[in-house]
């Protein structure tokens, strides 16, 4: 598959702040790639560099075969010449135009013939399910409808790439979930290369072919959603994608893929030896972190029998009823461990319980 | 069925409020026992905020009566309307409503000053309350220097400092971002527990209601749909509206064919040209022969690779959305699409053939 | 059923509490203020309408009812021409003001023009000065015979006649246009500065270039603001008295305002005909303001989202120096040159259209400023004193009214609120001179006529909506929940007003007060109708000097007024920060 968007050691500074540092990335034709990270991680700046709305300071950006920005060679192509589509967080639907005029704008700018404008605009509006609102002014639309208009406007002229800048973050929770699914369906239908920016990890997991996790202007990990969730490369990624328990410990030995880790639990509690997947730790006596997801932990009222598996003894702090599952916080020494229970289990605060997990569910990580 | 009982502390009876031609609150009655935390839950426009504002006295009502601790607050029939400042209620607003021209301590001291409390006592009470909400270090800061979460803590401190009879919350967390919201839920509940003030909380966020409340009142179109503990509301919704509003549910129209003792029975569904019968729990007020809706939560549908007892529904995975701690599957069964929540270890993927099993203990027949 | 007894107890006092629930602090204040505002606004306009149908008999003593006044409007020799002249002046100055206003706003908000932050306050200066003084200055600068530029042209370039001449309708258009450009500027700058940049970004990514984006997205989005500003300029120009009085009327170009003035004041005054002419002027302006309020203001797009945006700034390249020269040029012709010229003139004992260095004296200032000077001119010294009293008292009373009125419009919803809202728009629709005519015919036979009170009444009626708008905008920005939480904390309505609402509104109240103070300090078209000997104001003093004395004395008092206004603006900006002093 050929690369549609290529970033090569892209860097951008705002004054003394290095917003994007040496970011390299290649997005294949038709792929849906998400840049994910907390606010200020450089994801939006990266996107705006691809769009041409920011001038990068170093590196190279290619769209298709064209170099659109390469500051070292003095190359910079204005956004209107890059043939891209972009959807903004604030929708940016023009309030002084009807829905039809908003969508047709890109075609008119490209001097498409009148009849074609009509059919292509209709088709784009049908695709987003807004054909019945074509004559309506944008100010009379709901947030979800505005975002659909913005989407139709961005795809109508069949750009090479479509860029999304947190398009769903202004919508309410129910609508957001619905739009996620719809957006993915649409993207697959149109088959357009997409770069999507969000700080919402669920959105990234649900929608993307590949996720690029960024922090402090640097790419932390690139991988498919399952990969990122199941095999985070470091504690930042593990904690940012989904909830996880991070247990600090020291590596005592390694047998193939399985590590032997000693978890310190404060002075009043004896350290516990557990086994977990090796991950990216190497040497003995190394300080590291074991990450275990709440849904991979189980709670037992009696010590589970077996060959001394990964078991912590602790007491219940509280349980939180979340409808489809129960979240239970357990204190083990100085550590607080969150466990997700699928059943309606009755637990009281201060109750003694045992928390256990399979060795292949824990992952050793460096900080 | 007017609800009056001796333990009731807040009594709302037959509350009606019109906005023009719109009946915003339509004959709402409920009570709250002393010290309880009750949530009014519903979508926007369901009348929950109007009900709260009526209790606060921030607007008048057209009919009904509101009584707190035996005192009548509002009763239009008798021409009684106690102005809000006389009601001795603490209130926390969606926009925090922290006065920006005062420091945190001044904000919190305000209700006590109004009540003419001597200064030394004000100082000690303010210090106590700020410690309780975790803002002791912020006392001298201007309200504008606080983050959203801190402003909401300050608003809470201001509402509880005078130890009012009643606390009202109007969607206090909806302006906070997701992570902070989840954290504040737990904390707000902890503080309410500690001070033990009777509370009425308004929200449209069902997760918030489930986590915080002793009791939930689900409202829609100005009327009460159901009231009960969070577990009752989630596990035993009385109708399709509640079952769909609280969490997600698979809903199938059908007819009750048998009612046995103990709230159990059978519902018949016409699907794919076949009549299928499912054993289920039956909600109150439904009789044999009634139209009903079968409601099953996605996490209560088990997706299996084999047709175990031969009574499973055979379907095909349409979509498997990986959510991290679970996988949200859509399974096609004839022209119906099941929502099924499975563990990622199940490794279901698009196109897989699966067998769905419904547990009679978690399968409900509810009113349409 | 244990609650039954309690119910009976509380039922004891329903009758009393029914009364008490009606007579609250809130409702009493509401009724009182509504009545005051209604009386102040409606009464003069009603009387004005009624008076316009009263016809003065030829003897000038008795009146009968009839339409003769209106017939005179089109049979008269001068009035129809004056009507046409007014429309020409309005259209011309609206064009000039809109051009300068929009261009300057765009340069300052959206380009990398050098020094734009420094120049912005100076772009706004004409807004705070008196257009009448501007006209006097331009007359001295480029008047037909006396203009400094023209005499230099004759002396140094050996020209015959005039280089330029502002003593005509074009001069009126030019000076009014310059002075009202900041009005358009203020209407446009907000939306240019706070527009969501992604509205333009999305046009760029969709494929539109810089120019196309500006024409199809930026400009249409600002259009309602431009149109609103233009209409306000048109209406304000229609009611402007000083500029045509100084520049065109003496040379044969009358306008409606100069005609109303000569009919209402003077030896053969016919206030009933004046009333009819005021009606004619009022109909035009009310219609336009109605269009603006009804159709244009609601269309202004809410392009402003909550976030603080950095607007897109366009790199002009070499053109930025052109923008810089343009901006500087505006400041030069609208501020620096007129004031400088007035100052030069004011230093001469007699103005002979050329600078005579050895004659320079400050004696003109002594005669206009010091009431103890033996040859002081009472109209000038009284004017300074009266204007400060009127400005201080007027601004204070108007802001108290504004506060209560805004509170009622935005915090109590109902019929009364909508009525008040309407009442606050009405005075904006009428030029000062029309309101003044209404006040004159209403109170001419009462004891307040010929006192400062009638001026105060005219000022407040015409201008309190300006203050009200300042308070309202702040009030809209602060959540009602801030008030409500005070009530919930146990504070009464009045305590809440005193401890929460007013402190929160302080910036708005202060800004409104300052704006009114400055407007009152330079007010001419109301004062000119309502003053009498002893109650002259600053601008009336200038009018008196320009009419009965010489150019140099006039220039001295004009400079004095200008310096006072600028000093006020400067001091208030220092106290209140940059946000103060906008419409």
CSV table of C-alpha atoms in Angstrom, one decimal, chain B residues 4 11 53 56 58 67 70 72 77-80 84-85 89 91 93-95 97-102 110-111 113-115 158 170, chain C residues 1-4 6-7 10-11 14 17-18 21 479 481-493 495-496 499-500 503-504:
chain,number,residue,atom,x,y,z
B,4,UNK,CA,-47.6,10.7,52.7
B,11,UNK,CA,-42.9,16.2,50.6
B,53,UNK,CA,-36.3,25.3,41.2
B,56,UNK,CA,-35.8,26.2,46.0
B,58,UNK,CA,-36.7,30.4,42.5
B,67,UNK,CA,-43.5,21.0,52.4
B,70,UNK,CA,-43.6,19.9,58.2
B,72,UNK,CA,-45.3,24.6,53.9
B,77,UNK,CA,-54.0,27.1,46.6
B,78,UNK,CA,-53.6,28.8,49.9
B,79,UNK,CA,-51.6,31.7,48.6
B,80,UNK,CA,-48.5,30.6,50.4
B,84,UNK,CA,-36.2,31.6,48.7
B,85,UNK,CA,-34.1,33.3,51.4
B,89,UNK,CA,-31.8,25.6,51.7
B,91,UNK,CA,-28.0,25.1,46.7
B,93,UNK,CA,-25.6,25.4,40.7
B,94,UNK,CA,-24.3,24.0,37.4
B,95,UNK,CA,-22.2,27.2,36.8
B,97,UNK,CA,-22.0,30.6,40.8
B,98,UNK,CA,-19.0,31.4,42.9
B,99,UNK,CA,-19.0,35.2,43.3
B,100,UNK,CA,-15.9,36.4,41.5
B,101,UNK,CA,-15.5,39.6,43.5
B,102,UNK,CA,-14.9,37.7,46.8
B,110,UNK,CA,-21.6,34.9,53.2
B,111,UNK,CA,-24.6,32.8,54.4
B,113,UNK,CA,-22.9,36.8,57.8
B,114,UNK,CA,-26.5,37.1,56.4
B,115,UNK,CA,-27.7,35.2,59.4
B,158,UNK,CA,-21.0,27.7,50.7
B,170,UNK,CA,-28.6,21.4,39.9
C,1,UNK,CA,-51.2,11.7,59.1
C,2,UNK,CA,-49.2,13.4,61.8
C,3,UNK,CA,-48.6,16.3,59.5
C,4,UNK,CA,-52.2,17.3,59.4
C,6,UNK,CA,-49.0,21.4,61.0
C,7,UNK,CA,-51.0,22.1,57.9
C,10,UNK,CA,-49.7,27.2,58.4
C,11,UNK,CA,-53.0,27.9,56.9
C,14,UNK,CA,-53.0,32.9,53.9
C,17,UNK,CA,-49.1,36.3,53.0
C,18,UNK,CA,-51.0,36.7,49.7
C,21,UNK,CA,-46.1,38.0,48.3
C,479,UNK,CA,-25.0,34.1,35.3
C,481,UNK,CA,-27.3,31.7,39.3
C,482,UNK,CA,-24.9,34.2,41.0
C,483,UNK,CA,-27.9,36.1,42.2
C,484,UNK,CA,-29.9,33.0,42.9
C,485,UNK,CA,-27.3,31.5,45.1
C,486,UNK,CA,-27.3,34.6,47.2
C,487,UNK,CA,-31.0,34.3,47.7
C,488,UNK,CA,-30.5,30.6,48.6
C,489,UNK,CA,-27.9,31.6,51.1
C,490,UNK,CA,-30.6,33.6,52.9
C,491,UNK,CA,-30.1,37.1,51.6
C,492,UNK,CA,-33.1,39.3,50.6
C,493,UNK,CA,-33.5,40.8,47.2
C,495,UNK,CA,-29.2,42.6,50.1
C,496,UNK,CA,-28.4,40.5,47.0
C,499,UNK,CA,-23.7,42.8,48.0
C,500,UNK,CA,-23.6,40.6,44.8
C,503,UNK,CA,-20.3,44.7,42.8
C,504,UNK,CA,-20.4,42.3,39.9
